PDB file of C-alpha atoms in Angstrom:
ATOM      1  CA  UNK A 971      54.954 151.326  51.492  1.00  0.00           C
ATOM      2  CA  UNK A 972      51.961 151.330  49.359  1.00  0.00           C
ATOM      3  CA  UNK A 973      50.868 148.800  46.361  1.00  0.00           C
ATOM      4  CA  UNK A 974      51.193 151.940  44.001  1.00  0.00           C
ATOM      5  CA  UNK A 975      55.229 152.185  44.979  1.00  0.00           C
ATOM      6  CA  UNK A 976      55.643 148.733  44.268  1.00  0.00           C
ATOM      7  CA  UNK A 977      53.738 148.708  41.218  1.00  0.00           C
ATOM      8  CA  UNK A 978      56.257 151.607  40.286  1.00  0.00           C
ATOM      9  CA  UNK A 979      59.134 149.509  41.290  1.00  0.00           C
ATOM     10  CA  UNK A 980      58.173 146.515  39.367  1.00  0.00           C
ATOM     11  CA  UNK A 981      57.161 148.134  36.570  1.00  0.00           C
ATOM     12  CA  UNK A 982      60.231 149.600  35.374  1.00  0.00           C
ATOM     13  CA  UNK A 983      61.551 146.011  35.274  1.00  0.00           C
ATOM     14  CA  UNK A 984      62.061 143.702  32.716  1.00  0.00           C
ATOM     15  CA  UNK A 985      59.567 140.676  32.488  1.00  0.00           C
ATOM     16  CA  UNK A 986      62.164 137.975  32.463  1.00  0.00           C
ATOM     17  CA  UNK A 987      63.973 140.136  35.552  1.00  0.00           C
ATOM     18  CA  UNK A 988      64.671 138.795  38.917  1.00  0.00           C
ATOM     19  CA  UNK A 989      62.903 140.779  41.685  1.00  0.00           C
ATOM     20  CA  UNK A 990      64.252 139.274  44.927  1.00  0.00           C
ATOM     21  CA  UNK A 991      66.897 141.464  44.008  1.00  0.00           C
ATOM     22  CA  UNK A 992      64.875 144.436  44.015  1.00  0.00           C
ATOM     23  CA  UNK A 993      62.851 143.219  46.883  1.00  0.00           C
ATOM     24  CA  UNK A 994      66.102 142.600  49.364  1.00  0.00           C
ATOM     25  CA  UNK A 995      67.649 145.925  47.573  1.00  0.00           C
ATOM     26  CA  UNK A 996      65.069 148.046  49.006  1.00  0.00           C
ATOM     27  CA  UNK A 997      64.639 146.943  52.745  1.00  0.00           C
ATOM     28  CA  UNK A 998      61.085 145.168  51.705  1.00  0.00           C
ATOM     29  CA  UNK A 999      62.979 141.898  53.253  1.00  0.00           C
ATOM     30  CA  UNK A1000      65.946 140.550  55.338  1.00  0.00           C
ATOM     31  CA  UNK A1001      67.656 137.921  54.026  1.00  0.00           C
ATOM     32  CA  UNK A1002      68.434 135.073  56.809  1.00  0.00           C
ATOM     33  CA  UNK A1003      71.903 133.769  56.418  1.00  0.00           C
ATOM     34  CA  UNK A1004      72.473 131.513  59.738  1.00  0.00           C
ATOM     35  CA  UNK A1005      70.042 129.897  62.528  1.00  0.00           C
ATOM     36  CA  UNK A1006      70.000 132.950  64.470  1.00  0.00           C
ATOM     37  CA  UNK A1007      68.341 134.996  61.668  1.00  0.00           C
ATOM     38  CA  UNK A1008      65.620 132.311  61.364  1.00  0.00           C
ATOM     39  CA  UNK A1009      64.987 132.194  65.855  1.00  0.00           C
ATOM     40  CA  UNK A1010      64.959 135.955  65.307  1.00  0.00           C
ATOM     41  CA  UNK A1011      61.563 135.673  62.469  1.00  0.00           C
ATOM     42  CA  UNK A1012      60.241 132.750  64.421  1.00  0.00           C
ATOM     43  CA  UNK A1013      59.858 135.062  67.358  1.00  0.00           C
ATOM     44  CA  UNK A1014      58.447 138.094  65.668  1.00  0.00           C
ATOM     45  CA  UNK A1015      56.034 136.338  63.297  1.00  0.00           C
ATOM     46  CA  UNK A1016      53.309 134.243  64.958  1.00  0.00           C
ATOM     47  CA  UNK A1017      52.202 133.101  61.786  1.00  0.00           C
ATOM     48  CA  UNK A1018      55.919 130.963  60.389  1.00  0.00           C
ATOM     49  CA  UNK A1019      55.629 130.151  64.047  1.00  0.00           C
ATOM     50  CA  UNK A1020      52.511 128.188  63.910  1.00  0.00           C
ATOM     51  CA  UNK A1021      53.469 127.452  59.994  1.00  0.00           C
ATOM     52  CA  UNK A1022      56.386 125.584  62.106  1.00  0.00           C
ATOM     53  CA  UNK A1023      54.732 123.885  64.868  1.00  0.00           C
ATOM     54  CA  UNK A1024      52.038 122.712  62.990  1.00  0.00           C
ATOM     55  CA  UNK A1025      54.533 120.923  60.768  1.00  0.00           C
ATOM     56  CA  UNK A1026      56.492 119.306  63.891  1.00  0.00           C
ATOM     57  CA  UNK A1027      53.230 118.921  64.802  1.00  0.00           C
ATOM     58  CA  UNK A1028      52.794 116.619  61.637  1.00  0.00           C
ATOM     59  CA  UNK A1029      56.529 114.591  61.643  1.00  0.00           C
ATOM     60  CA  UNK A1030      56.080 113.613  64.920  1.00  0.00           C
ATOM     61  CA  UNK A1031      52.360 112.263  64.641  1.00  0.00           C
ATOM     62  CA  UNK A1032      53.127 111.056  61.398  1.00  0.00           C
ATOM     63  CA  UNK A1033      56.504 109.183  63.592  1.00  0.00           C
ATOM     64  CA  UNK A1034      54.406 107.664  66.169  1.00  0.00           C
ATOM     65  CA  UNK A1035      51.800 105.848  63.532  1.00  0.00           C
ATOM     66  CA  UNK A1036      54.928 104.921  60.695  1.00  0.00           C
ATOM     67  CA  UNK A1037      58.356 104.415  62.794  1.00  0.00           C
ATOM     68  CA  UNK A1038      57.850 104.418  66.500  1.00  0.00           C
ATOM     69  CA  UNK A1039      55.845 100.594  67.073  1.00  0.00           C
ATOM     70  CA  UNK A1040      58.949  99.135  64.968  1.00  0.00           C
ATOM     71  CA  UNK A1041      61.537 100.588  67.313  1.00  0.00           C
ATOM     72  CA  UNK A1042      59.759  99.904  70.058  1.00  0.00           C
ATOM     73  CA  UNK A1043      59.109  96.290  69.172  1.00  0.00           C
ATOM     74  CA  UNK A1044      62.638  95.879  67.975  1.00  0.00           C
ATOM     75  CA  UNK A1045      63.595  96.905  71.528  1.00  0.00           C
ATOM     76  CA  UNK A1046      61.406  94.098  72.926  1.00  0.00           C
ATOM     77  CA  UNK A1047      62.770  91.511  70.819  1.00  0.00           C
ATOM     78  CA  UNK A1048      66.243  92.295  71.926  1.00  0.00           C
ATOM     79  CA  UNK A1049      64.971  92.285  75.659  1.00  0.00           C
ATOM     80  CA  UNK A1050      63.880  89.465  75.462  1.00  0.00           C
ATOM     81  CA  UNK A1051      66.504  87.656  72.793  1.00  0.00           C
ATOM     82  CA  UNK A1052      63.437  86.691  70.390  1.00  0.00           C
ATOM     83  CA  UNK A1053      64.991  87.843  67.733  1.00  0.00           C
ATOM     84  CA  UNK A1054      67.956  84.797  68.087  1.00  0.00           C
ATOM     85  CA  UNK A1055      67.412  82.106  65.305  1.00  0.00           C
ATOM     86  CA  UNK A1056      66.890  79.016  66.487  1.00  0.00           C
ATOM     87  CA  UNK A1057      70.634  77.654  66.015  1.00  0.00           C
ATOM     88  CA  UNK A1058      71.901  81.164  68.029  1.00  0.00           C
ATOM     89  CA  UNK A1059      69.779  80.073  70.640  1.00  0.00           C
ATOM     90  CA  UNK A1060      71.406  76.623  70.776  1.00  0.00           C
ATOM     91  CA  UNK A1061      74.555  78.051  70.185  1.00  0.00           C
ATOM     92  CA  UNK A1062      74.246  80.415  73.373  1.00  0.00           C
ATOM     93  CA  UNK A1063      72.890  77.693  75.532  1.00  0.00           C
ATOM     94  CA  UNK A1064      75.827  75.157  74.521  1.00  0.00           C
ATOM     95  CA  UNK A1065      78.487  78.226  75.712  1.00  0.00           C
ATOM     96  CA  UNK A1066      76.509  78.221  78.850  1.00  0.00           C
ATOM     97  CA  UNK A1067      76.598  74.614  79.413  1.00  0.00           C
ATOM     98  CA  UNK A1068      80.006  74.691  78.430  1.00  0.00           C
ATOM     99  CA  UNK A1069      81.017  76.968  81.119  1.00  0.00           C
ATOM    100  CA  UNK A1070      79.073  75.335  83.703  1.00  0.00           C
ATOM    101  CA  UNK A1071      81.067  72.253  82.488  1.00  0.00           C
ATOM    102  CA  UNK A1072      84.697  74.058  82.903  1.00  0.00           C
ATOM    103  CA  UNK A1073      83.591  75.022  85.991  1.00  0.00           C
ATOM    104  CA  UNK A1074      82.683  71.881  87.432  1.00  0.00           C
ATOM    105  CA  UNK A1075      85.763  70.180  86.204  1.00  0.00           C
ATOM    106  CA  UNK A1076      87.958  73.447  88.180  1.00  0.00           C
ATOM    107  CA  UNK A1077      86.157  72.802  91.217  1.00  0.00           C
ATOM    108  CA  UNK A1078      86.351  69.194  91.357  1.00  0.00           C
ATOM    109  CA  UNK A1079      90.327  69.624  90.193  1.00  0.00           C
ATOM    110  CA  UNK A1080      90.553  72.164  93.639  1.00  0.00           C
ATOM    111  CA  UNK A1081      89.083  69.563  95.885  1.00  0.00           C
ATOM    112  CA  UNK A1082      91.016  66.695  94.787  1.00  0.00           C
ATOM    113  CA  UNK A1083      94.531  68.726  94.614  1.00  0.00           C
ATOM    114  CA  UNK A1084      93.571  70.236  98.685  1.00  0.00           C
ATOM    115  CA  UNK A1085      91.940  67.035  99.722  1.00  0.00           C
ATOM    116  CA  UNK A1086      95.807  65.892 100.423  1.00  0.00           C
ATOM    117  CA  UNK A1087      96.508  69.511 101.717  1.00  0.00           C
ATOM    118  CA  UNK A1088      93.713  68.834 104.290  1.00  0.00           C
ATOM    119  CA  UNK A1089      95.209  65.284 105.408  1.00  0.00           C
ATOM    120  CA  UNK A1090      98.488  66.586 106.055  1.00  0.00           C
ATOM    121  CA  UNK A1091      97.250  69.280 108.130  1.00  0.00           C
ATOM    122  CA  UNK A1092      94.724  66.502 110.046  1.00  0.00           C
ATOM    123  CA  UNK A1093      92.128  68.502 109.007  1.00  0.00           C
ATOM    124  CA  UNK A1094      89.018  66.430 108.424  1.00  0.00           C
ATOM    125  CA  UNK A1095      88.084  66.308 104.679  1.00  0.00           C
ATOM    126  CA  UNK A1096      84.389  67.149 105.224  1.00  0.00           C
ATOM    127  CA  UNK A1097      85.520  70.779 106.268  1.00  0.00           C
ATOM    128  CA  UNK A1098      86.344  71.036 102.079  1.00  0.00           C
ATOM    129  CA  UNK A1099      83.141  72.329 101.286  1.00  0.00           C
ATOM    130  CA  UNK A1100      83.939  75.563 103.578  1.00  0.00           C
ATOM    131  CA  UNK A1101      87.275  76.561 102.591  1.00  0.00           C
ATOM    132  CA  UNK A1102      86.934  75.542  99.022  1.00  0.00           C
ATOM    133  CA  UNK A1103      87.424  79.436  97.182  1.00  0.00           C
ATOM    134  CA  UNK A1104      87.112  80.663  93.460  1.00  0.00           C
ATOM    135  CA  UNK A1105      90.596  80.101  92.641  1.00  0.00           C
ATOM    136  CA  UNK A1106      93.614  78.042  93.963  1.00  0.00           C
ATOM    137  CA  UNK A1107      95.397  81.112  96.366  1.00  0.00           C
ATOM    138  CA  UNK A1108      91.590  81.886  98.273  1.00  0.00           C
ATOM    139  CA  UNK A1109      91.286  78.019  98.674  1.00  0.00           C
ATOM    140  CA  UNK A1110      95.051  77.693 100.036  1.00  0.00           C
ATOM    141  CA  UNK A1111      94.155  81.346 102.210  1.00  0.00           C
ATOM    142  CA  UNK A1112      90.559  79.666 103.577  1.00  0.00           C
ATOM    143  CA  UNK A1113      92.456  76.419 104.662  1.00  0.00           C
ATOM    144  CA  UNK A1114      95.656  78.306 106.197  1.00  0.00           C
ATOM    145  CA  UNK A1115      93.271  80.710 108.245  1.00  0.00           C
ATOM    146  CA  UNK A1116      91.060  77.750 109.435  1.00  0.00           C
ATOM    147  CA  UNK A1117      94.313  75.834 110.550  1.00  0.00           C
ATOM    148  CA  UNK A1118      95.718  79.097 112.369  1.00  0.00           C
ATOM    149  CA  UNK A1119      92.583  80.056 114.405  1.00  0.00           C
ATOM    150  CA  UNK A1120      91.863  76.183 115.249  1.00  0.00           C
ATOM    151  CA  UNK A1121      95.420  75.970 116.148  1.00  0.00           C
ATOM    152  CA  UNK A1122      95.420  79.223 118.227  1.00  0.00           C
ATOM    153  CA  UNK A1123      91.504  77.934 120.190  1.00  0.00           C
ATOM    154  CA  UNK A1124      93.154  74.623 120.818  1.00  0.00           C
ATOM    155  CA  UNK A1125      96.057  76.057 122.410  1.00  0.00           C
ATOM    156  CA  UNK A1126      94.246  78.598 124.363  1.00  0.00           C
ATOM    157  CA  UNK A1127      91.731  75.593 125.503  1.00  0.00           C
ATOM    158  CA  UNK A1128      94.765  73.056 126.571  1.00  0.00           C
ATOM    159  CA  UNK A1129      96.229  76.248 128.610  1.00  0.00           C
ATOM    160  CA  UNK A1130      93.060  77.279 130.504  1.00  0.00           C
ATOM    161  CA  UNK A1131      92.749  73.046 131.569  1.00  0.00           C
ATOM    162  CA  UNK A1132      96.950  73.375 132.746  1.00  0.00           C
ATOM    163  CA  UNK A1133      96.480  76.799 134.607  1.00  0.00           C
ATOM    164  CA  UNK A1134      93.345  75.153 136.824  1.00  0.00           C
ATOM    165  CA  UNK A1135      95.530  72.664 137.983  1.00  0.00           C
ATOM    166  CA  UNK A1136      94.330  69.298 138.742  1.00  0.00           C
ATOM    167  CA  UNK A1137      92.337  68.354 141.908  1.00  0.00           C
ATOM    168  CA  UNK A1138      92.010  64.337 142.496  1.00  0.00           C
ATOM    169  CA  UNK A1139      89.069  63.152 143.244  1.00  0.00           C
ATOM    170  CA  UNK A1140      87.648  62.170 146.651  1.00  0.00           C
ATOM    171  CA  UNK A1141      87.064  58.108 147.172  1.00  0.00           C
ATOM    172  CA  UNK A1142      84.262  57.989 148.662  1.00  0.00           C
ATOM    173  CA  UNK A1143      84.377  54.601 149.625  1.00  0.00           C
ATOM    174  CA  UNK A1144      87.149  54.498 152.447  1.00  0.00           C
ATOM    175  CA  UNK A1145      85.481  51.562 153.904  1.00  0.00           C
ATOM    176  CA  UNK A1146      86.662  49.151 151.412  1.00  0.00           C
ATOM    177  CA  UNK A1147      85.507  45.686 152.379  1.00  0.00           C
ATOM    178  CA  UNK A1148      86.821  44.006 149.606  1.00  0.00           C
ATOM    179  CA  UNK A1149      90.402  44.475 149.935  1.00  0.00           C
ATOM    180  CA  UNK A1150      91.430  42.644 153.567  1.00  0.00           C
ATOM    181  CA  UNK A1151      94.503  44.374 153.905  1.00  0.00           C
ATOM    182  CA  UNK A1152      93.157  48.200 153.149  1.00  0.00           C
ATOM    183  CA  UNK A1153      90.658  47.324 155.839  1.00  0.00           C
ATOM    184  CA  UNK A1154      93.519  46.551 157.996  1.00  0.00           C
ATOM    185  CA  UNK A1155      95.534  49.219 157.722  1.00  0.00           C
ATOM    186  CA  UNK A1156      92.574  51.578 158.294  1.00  0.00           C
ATOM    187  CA  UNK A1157      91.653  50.050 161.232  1.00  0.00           C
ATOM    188  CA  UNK A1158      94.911  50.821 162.685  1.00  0.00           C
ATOM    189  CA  UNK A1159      95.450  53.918 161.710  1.00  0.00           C
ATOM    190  CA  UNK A1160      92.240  54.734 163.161  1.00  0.00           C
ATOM    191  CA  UNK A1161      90.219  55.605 159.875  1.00  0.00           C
ATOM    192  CA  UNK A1162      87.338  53.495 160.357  1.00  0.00           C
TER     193      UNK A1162
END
């Protein structure tokens, strides 16, 4: 179209008239009505393109100097729990003590309830340590599994000593001075 057809166009129009009407009316533009219609003019006109980078371009330059040090230094902070006032921080390290505390006073409560457990089974009370557990059924499983494969050793050990039977010992020392009448009987019988 040349300037002289739009000239025409324009000029039979009123001053105070609207022309996108008469612009859109005659093909001279597309109106874009949804995202597609905008991808569609980004890709055929280099120059909105570039319009468009350079002004991504811009925001994110313009995020990095304004916005991006104060997220990345609140994400620090909270790493490394700076940020906690300093009655949060004693606050959070009394809960911890705390806990240690409870834990203690469990563990202690374990050994002195299975401390009797142990006696009755005449297992020695040192061996605690090693079947104490987290809780009171892995404590009573440690100790019952100790007893049964202690029990089960000893029993295989005492039946290995019966089943090699039992050879007395040699006395070396037939010629027994000190006793008269051994002396005398192994004379006669013809031992010495």
């Amino acid at each position: 179209m040349k300037k002289s057809e739009i000239l025409e166009l324009i000029g039979d129009l009123e001053d105070t008239a609207d022309i996108d009407n008469l612009i859109l009316g005659n093909g001279f533009a597309k109106p874009i009505t949804d995202v597609e219609g905008f991808n569609k003019l980004l890709a055929s006109n280099k120059e909105i393109q570039g319009l468009v980078d350079s002004k991504v371009t811009n925001g994110i330059e313009t995020f990095k100097k304004n916005g991006m040090q104060k997220l990345i230094d609140a994400a620090v902070l909270k790493a490394t729990n700076k940020e906690e006032t300093p009655e949060q921080k004693a606050i959070r390290e009394m809960k911890q003590e705390l806990d240690t505390m409870k834990k203690e006073k469990a563990r202690a409560e374990r050994i002195a309830k299975f401390k009797d457990t142990l006696s009755e089974k005449k297992i020695p009370g040192d061996l605690m340590e090693f079947m104490l557990g987290d809780d009171d059924e892995t404590t009573t499983a440690n100790i019952e599994l100790f007893e049964n494969s202690m029990k089960s050793y000893v029993d295989s050990q005492v039946q290995t000593k019966l089943n090699a039977g039992y050879v007395p010992g040699v006395n070396e020392n037939t010629n027994n001075q000190t006793d008269p009448i051994i002396a005398q009987l192994n004379s006669v019988m013809g031992l010495q």
